[in-house]
mmCIF file of C-alpha atoms in Angstrom:
data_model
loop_
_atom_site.group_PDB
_atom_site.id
_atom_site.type_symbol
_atom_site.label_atom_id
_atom_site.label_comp_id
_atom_site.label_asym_id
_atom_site.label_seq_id
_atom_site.Cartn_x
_atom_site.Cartn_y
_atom_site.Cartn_z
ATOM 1 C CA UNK P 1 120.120 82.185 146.645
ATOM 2 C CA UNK P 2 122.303 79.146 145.581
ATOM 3 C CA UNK P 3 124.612 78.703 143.153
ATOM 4 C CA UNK P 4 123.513 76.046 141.136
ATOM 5 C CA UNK P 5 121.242 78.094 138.602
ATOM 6 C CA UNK P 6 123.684 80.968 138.729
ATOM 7 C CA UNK P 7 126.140 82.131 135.504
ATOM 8 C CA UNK P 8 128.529 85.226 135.604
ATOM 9 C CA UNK P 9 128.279 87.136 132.773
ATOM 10 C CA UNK P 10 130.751 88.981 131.187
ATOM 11 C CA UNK P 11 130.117 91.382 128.330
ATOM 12 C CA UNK P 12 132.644 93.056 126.251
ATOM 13 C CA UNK P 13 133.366 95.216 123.294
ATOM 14 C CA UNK P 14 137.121 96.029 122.649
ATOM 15 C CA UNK P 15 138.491 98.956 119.434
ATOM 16 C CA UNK P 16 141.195 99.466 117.250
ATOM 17 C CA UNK P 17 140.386 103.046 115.401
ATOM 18 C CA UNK P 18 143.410 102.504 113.514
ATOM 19 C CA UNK P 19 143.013 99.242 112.218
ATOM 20 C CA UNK P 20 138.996 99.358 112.435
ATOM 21 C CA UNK P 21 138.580 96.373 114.059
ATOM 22 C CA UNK P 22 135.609 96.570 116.188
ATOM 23 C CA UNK P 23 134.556 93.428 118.590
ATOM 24 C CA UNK P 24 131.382 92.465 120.553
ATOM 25 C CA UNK P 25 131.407 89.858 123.134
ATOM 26 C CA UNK P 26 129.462 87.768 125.550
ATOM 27 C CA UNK P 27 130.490 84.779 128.345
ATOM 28 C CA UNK P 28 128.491 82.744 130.406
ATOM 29 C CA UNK P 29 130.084 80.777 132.752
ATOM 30 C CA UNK P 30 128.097 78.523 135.472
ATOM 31 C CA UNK P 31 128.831 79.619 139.057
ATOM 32 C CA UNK P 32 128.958 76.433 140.218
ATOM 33 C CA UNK P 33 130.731 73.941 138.071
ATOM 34 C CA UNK P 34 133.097 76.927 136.275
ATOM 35 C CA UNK P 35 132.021 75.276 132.894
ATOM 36 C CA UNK P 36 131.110 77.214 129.594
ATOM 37 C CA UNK P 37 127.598 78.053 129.288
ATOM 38 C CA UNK P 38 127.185 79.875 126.227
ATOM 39 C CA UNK P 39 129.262 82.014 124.055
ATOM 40 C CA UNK P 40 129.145 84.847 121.611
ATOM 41 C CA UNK P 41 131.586 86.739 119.927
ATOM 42 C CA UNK P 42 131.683 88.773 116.571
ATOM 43 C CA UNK P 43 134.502 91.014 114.418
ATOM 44 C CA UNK P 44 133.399 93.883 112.780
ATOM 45 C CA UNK P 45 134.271 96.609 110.883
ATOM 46 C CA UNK P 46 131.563 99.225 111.569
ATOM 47 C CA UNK P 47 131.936 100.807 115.147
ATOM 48 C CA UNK P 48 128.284 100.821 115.255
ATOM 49 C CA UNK P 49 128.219 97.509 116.526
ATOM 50 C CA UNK P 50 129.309 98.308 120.201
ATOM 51 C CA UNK P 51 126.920 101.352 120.765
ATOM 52 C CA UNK P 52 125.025 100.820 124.005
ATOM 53 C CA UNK P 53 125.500 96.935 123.213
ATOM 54 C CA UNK P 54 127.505 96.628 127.394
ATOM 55 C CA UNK P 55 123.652 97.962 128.643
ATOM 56 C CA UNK P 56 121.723 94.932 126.414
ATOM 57 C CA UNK P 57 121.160 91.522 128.817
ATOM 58 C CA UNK P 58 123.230 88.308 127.117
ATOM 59 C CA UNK P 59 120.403 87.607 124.893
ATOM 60 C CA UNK P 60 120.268 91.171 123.278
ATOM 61 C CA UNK P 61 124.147 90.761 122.385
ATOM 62 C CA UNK P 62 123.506 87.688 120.835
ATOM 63 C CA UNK P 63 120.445 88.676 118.816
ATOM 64 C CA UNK P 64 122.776 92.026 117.539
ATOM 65 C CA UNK P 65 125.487 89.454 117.089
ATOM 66 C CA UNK P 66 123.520 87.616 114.645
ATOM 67 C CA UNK P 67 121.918 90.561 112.966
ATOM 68 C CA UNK P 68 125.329 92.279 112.271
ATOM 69 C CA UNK P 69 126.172 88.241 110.761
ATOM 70 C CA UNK P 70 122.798 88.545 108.451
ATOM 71 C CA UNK P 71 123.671 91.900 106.968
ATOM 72 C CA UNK P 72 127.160 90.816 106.176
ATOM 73 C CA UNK P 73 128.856 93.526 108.535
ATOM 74 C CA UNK P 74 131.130 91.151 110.410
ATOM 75 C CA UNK P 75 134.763 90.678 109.383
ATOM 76 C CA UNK P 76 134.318 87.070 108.807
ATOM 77 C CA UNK P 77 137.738 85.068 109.308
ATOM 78 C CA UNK P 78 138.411 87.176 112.000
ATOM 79 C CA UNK P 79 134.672 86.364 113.436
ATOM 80 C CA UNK P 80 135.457 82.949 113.386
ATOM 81 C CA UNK P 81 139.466 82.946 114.834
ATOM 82 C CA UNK P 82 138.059 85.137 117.995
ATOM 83 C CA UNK P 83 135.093 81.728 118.410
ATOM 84 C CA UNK P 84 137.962 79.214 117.777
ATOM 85 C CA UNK P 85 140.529 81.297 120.094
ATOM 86 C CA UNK P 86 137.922 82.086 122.761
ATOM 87 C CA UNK P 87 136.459 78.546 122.337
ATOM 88 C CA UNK P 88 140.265 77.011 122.768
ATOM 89 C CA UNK P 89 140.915 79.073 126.040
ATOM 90 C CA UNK P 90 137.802 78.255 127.623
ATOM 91 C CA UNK P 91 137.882 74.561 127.185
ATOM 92 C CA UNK P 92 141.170 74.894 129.395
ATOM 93 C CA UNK P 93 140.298 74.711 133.221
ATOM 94 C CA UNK P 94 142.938 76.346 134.213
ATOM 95 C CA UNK P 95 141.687 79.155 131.923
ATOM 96 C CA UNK P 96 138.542 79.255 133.178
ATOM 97 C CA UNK P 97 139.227 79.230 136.776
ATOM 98 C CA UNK P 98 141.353 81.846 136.706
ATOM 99 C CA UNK P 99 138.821 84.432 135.137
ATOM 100 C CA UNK P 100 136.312 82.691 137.289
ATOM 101 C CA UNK P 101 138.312 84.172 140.144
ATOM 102 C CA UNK P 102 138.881 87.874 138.824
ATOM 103 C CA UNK P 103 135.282 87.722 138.229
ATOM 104 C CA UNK P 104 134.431 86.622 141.548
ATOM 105 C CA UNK P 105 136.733 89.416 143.013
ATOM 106 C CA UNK P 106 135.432 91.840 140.373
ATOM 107 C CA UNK P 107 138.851 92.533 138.831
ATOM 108 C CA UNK P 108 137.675 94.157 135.796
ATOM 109 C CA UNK P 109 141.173 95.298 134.906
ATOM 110 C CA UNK P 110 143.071 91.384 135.555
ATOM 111 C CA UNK P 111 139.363 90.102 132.997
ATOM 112 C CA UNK P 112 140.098 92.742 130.549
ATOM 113 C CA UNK P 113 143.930 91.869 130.235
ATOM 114 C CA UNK P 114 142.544 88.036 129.529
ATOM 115 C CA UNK P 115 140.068 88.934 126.678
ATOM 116 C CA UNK P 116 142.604 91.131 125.370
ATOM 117 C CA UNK P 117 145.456 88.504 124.986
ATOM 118 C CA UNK P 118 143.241 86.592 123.653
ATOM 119 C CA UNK P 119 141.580 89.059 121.208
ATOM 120 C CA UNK P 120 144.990 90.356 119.936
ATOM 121 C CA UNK P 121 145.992 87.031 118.786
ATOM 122 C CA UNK P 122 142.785 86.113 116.907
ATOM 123 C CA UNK P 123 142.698 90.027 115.352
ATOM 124 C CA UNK P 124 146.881 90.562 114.590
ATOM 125 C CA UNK P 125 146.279 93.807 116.413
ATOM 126 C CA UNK P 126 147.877 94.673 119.528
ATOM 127 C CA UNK P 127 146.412 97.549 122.363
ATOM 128 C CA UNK P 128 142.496 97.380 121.700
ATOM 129 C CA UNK P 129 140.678 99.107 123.996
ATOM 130 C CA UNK P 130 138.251 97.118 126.178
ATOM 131 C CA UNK P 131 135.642 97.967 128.115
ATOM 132 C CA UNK P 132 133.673 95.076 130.451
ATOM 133 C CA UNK P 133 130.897 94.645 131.931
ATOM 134 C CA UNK P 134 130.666 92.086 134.830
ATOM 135 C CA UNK P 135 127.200 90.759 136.724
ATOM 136 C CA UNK P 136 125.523 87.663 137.899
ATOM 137 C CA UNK P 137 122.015 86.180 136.700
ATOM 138 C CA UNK P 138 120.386 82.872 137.299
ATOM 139 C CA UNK P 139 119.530 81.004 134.123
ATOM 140 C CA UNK P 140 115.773 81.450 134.573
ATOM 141 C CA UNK P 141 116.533 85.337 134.082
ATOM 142 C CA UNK P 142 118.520 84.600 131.275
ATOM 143 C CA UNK P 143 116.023 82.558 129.293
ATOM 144 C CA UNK P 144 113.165 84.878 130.193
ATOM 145 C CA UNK P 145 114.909 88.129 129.307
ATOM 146 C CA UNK P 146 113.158 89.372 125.852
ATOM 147 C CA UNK P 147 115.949 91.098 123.908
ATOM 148 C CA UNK P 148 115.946 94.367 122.837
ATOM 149 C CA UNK P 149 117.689 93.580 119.608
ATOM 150 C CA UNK P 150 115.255 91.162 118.013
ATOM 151 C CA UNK P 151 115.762 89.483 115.110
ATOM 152 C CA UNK P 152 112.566 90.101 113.447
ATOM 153 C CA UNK P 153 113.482 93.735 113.090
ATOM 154 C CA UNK P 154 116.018 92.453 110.524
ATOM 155 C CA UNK P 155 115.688 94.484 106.833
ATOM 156 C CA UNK P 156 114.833 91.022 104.850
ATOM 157 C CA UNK P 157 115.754 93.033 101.853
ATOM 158 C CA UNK P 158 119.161 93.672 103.667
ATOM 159 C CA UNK P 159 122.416 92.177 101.061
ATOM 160 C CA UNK P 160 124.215 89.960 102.652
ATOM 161 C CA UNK P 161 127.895 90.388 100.539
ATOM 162 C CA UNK P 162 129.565 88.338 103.108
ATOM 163 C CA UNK P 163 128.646 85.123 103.166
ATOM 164 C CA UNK P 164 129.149 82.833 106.615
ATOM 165 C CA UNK P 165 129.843 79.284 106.362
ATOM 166 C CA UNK P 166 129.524 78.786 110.226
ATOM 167 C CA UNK P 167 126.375 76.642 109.783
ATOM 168 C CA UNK P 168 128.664 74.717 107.438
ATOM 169 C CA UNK P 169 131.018 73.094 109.851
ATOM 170 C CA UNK P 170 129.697 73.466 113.414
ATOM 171 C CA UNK P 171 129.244 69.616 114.705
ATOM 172 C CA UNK P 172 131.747 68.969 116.564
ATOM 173 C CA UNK P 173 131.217 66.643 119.479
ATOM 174 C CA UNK P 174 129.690 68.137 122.588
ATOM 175 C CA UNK P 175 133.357 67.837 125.095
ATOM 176 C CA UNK P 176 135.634 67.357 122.856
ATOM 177 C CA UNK P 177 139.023 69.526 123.017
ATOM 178 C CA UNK P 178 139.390 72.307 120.371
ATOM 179 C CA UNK P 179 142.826 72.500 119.565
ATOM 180 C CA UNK P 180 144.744 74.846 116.965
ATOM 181 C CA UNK P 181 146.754 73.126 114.047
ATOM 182 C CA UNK P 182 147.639 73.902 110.967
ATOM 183 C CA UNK P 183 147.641 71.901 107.248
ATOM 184 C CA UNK P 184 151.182 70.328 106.191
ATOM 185 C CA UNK P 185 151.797 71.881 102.628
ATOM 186 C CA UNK P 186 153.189 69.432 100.051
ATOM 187 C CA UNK P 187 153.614 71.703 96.696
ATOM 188 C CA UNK P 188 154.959 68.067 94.934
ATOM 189 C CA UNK P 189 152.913 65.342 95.804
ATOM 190 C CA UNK P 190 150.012 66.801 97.551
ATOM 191 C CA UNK P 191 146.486 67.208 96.445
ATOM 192 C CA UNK P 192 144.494 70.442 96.776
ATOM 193 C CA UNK P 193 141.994 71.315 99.787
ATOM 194 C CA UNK P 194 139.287 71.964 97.209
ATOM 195 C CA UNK P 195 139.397 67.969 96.133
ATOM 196 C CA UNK P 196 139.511 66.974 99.799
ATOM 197 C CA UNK P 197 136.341 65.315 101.238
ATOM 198 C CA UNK P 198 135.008 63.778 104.414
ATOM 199 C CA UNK P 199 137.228 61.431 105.579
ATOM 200 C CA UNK P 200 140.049 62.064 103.619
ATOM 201 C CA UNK P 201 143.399 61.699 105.456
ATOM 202 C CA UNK P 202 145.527 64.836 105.731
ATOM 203 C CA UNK P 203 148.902 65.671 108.338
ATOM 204 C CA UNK P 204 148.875 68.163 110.176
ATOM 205 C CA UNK P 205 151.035 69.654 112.948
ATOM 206 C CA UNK P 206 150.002 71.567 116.087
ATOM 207 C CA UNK P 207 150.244 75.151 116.725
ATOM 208 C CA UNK P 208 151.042 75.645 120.247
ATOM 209 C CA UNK P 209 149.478 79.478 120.961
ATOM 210 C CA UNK P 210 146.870 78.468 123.774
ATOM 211 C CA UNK P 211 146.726 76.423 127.252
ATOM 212 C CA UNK P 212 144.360 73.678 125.219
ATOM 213 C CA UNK P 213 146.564 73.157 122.369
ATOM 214 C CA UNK P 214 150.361 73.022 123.940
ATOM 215 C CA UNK P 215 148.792 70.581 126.917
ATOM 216 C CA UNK P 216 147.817 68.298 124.261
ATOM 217 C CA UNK P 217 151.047 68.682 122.840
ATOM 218 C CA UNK P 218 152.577 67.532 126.251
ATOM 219 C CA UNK P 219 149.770 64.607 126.203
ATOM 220 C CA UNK P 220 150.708 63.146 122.610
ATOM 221 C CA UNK P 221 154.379 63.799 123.164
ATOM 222 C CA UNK P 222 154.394 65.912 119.962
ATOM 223 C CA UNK P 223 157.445 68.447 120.933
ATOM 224 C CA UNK P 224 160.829 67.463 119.814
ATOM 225 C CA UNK P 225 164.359 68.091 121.489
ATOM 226 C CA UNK P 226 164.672 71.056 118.759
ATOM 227 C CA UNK P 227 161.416 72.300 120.114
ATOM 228 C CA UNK P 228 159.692 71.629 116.973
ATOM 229 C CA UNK P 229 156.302 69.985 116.726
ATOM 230 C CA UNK P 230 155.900 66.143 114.610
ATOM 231 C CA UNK P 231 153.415 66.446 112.058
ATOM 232 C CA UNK P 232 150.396 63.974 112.858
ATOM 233 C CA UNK P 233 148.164 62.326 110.893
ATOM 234 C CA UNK P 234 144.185 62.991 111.151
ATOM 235 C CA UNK P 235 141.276 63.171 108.721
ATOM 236 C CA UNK P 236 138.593 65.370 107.652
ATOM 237 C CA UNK P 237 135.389 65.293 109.912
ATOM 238 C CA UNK P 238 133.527 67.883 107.980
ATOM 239 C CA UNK P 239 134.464 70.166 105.231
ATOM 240 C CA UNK P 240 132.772 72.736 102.978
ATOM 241 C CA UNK P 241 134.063 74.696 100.238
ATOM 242 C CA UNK P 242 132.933 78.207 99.246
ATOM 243 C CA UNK P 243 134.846 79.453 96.049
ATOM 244 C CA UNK P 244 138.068 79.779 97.018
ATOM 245 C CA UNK P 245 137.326 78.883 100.688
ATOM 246 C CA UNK P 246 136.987 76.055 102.613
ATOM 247 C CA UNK P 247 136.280 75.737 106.106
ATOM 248 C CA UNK P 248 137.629 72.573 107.379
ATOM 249 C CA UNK P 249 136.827 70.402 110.996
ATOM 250 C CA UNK P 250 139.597 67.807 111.340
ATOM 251 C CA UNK P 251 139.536 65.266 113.427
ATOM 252 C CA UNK P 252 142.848 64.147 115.133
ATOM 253 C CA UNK P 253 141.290 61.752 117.379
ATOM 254 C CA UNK P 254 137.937 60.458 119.003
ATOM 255 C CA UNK P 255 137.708 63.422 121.406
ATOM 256 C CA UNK P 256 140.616 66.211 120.257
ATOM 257 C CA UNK P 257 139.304 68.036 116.888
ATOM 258 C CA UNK P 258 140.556 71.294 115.201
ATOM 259 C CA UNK P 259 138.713 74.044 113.145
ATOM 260 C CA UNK P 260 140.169 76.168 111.036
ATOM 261 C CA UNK P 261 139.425 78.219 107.331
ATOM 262 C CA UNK P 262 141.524 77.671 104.233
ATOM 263 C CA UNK P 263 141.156 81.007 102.786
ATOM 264 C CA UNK P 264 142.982 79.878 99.451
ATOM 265 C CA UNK P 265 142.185 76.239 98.962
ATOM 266 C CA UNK P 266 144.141 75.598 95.695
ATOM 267 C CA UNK P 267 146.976 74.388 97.682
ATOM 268 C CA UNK P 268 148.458 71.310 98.009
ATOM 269 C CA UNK P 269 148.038 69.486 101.249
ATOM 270 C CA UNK P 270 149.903 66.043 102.371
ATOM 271 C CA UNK P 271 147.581 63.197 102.752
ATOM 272 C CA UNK P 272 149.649 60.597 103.916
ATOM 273 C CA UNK P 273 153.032 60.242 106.247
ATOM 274 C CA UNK P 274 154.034 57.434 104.428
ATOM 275 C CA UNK P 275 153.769 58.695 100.988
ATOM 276 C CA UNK P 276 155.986 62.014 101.900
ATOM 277 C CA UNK P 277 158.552 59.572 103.356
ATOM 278 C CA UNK P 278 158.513 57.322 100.238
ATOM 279 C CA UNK P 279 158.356 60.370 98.172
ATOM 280 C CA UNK P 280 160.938 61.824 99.498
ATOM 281 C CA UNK P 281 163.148 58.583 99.643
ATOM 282 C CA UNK P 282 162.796 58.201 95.694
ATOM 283 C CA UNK P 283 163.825 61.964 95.075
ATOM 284 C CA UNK P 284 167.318 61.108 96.985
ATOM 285 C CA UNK P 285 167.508 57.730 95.142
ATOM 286 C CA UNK P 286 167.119 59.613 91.878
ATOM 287 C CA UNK P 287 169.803 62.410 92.759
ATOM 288 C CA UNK P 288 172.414 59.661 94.246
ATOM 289 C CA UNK P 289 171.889 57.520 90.450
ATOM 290 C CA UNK P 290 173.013 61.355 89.230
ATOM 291 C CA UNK P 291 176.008 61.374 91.011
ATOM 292 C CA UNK P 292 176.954 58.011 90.140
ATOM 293 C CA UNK P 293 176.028 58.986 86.394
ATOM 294 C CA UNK P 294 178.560 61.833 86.853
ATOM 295 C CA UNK P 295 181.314 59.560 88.188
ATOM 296 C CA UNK P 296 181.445 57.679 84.998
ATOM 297 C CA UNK P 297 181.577 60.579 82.800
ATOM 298 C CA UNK P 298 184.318 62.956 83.544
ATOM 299 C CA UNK P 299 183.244 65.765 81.178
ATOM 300 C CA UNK P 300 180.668 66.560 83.266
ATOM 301 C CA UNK P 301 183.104 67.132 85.937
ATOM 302 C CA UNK P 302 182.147 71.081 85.772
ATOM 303 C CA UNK P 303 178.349 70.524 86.952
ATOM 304 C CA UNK P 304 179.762 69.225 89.960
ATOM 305 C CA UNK P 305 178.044 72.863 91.362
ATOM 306 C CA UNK P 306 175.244 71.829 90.309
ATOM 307 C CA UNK P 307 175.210 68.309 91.782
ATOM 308 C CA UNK P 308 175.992 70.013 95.225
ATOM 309 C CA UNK P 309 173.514 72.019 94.456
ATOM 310 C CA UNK P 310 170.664 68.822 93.927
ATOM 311 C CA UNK P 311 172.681 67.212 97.418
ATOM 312 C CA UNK P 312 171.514 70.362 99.217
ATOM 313 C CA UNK P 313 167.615 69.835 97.622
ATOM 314 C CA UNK P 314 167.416 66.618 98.874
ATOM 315 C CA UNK P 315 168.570 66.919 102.646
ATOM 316 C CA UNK P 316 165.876 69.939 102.215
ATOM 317 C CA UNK P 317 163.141 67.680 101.087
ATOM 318 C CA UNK P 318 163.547 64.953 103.523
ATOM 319 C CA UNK P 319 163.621 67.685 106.109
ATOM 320 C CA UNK P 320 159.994 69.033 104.749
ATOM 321 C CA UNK P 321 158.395 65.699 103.879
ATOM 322 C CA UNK P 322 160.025 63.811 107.401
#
C-alpha cells in the first residue's frame, strides 16, 4: 500500500494525581507530506476521561473529547493552552519531522518525552505520566470508522457550568503561523480589553517558548542585544468577551496570528507605539518643569528626595512605555 492516503496516529492520555490534571489526546499526521491532519486535545479534571479512551479509533477520542466539552468537565484555559501549544509545535517542520521519525521507528519513549514537554508547559505541571499509543491507518479507515463514543448518547439535560468560547474565535486563516505573544499592559494610558473590538490596534511582544514563535522572532528581528523582545504593533482579528473573559485572535501580520485568553479583561492594554512614546515623553517634560520649579525656590531644597525620587519614575516609565 502507498503512502499517499496514509496518517500515523498517535493517541495519548498523560496524569498528574496530585495536581488532577487529566489529558486526552489525538494526532494525525499524513505519511507522506509530514503535515497536520487533524488534531484533538482536551484538559480535564475527572480521571474518567482517559478510561479505555488509548483502545477508541481517532474518531471515538474526538467524539469523547467533545462530550467531556458539552458537559462542562474540561478544565477550560488549560483545554485551550494544550490546542494553542500543540497547534504552535506542529506548525514547526522541524517539529514535526522529528516525531515523524520516532514514530516511524516506533520510539514510544523519544514521542512521549515530546508530548510531555509540551504538555507541561501548557498545564504548569511538571512529571505527568503518559501513556501512547502509536499505529497507522489510511484516511478511508479513518472516515469510515463509526465511533464508539457518539455524540448522540449525550444527557441533553446535562449542565454545562463551564462555558467554551472556542466556537468564538476559531477563524484563523488556513496556513498561517500560530505564534505565542502576550498583551503590553499600560495601567496609565491604556484602555481595557473589554472595550477592545475588531480591528482595534493593540502592542504586543512575543513570547519565545516554542520552535514557531522564537523563529519568527529571528524572521522580524524582534530580539535585542539585552536579549529582550521589541514590543510590536498588531490588531485585533477577532475577539469575544464572556464576563470577565475575553478570548482574543490578533493578527500581527497577513499570515503570522496569535491566540490567546484574557482571563481578567479589566486591564489596561496599549493601543498605540506612538502614544506610549508621546506619553511617556510628556511625563519627563512635566517632572524636568519640577525641577526647574525647585531651582527657583530654595525652600523646597528638602524635597530634593523626593525629586530624585520622580527622576527615578521617569527613566522607569520610558523604560515600560519604549
Amino acid at each position: 500500500m502507498g503512502q499517499n492516503d496514509q496518517l500515523f496516529c498517535i493517541r495519548f492520555i498523560s496524569s498528574n494525581d496530585d495536581s488532577k490534571i487529566y489529558n486526552l489526546g489525538v494526532i494525525l499526521l499524513d505519511l507522506k507530506s509530514g503535515r497536520l491532519f487533524n488534531l484533538e486535545v482536551l484538559s480535564s479534571s475527572q480521571n474518567s476521561i482517559l478510561q479505555k479512551s488509548l483502545e477508541l479509533p481517532p474518531k471515538g477520542i474526538s467524539s469523547k473529547i467533545q462530550k467531556t466539552i458539552y458537559e462542562g468537565q474540561h478544565l477550560k484555559v488549560i483545554t485551550k493552552t494544550l490546542n494553542d501549544q500543540f497547534k504552535s509545535s506542529l506548525s514547526s517542520e522541524g517539529f514535526r519531522e522529528e516525531i515523524l521519525h520516532y514514530c516511524e521507528t516506533n520510539d514510544k519513549v523519544k514521542v512521549a518525552y515530546l508530548l510531555g514537554n509540551i504538555i507541561s508547559k501548557a498545564a504548569g505541571v511538571s512529571n505527568h505520566q503518559i501513556e501512547i499509543s502509536l499505529d497507522t491507518i489510511t484516511i478511508g479507515e479513518y472516515e469510515d470508522t463509526n465511533s464508539s463514543e457518539d455524540l448522540d448518547s449525550i444527557d441533553p439535560n446535562a449542565k454545562n457550568n463551564n462555558p467554551d468560547l472556542t466556537n468564538a474565535a476559531t477563524d484563523i486563516p488556513p496556513g498561517s503561523r500560530l505564534v505565542q505573544c502576550k498583551l503590553q499592559l499600560s495601567p496609565v494610558s491604556g484602555i481595557p480589553v473589554s472595550s477592545l473590538t475588531f480591528g482595534s490596534k493593540i502592542v504586543v511582544r512575543l513570547n519565545p517558548s516554542d520552535p514557531t514563535t522564537n523563529e519568527t522572532i529571528q524572521t522580524m528581528n524582534l530580539k535585542e542585544e539585552d536579549g529582550s523582545i521589541k514590543p510590536i504593533q498588531a490588531q485585533i482579528h477577532k475577539i469575544a468577551h464572556n464576563g470577565s473573559e475575553s478570548e482574543i485572535i490578533i493578527k500581527i501580520s497577513e499570515n503570522i496570528y496569535s491566540k490567546l485568553l484574557e482571563e481578567v479583561n479589566t486591564v489596561k492594554v496599549k493601543t498605540s507605539m506612538a502614544e506610549s512614546r508621546s506619553t511617556a515623553k510628556k511625563n519627563i517634560n512635566d517632572i524636568e518643569k519640577n525641577i526647574e520649579a525647585l531651582k527657583t525656590d530654595s525652600s523646597l531644597f528638602f524635597y530634593a528626595i523626593g525629586i530624585a525620587a520622580l527622576i527615578a519614575f521617569g527613566i522607569l516609565l520610558v523604560v515600560f512605555f519604549i
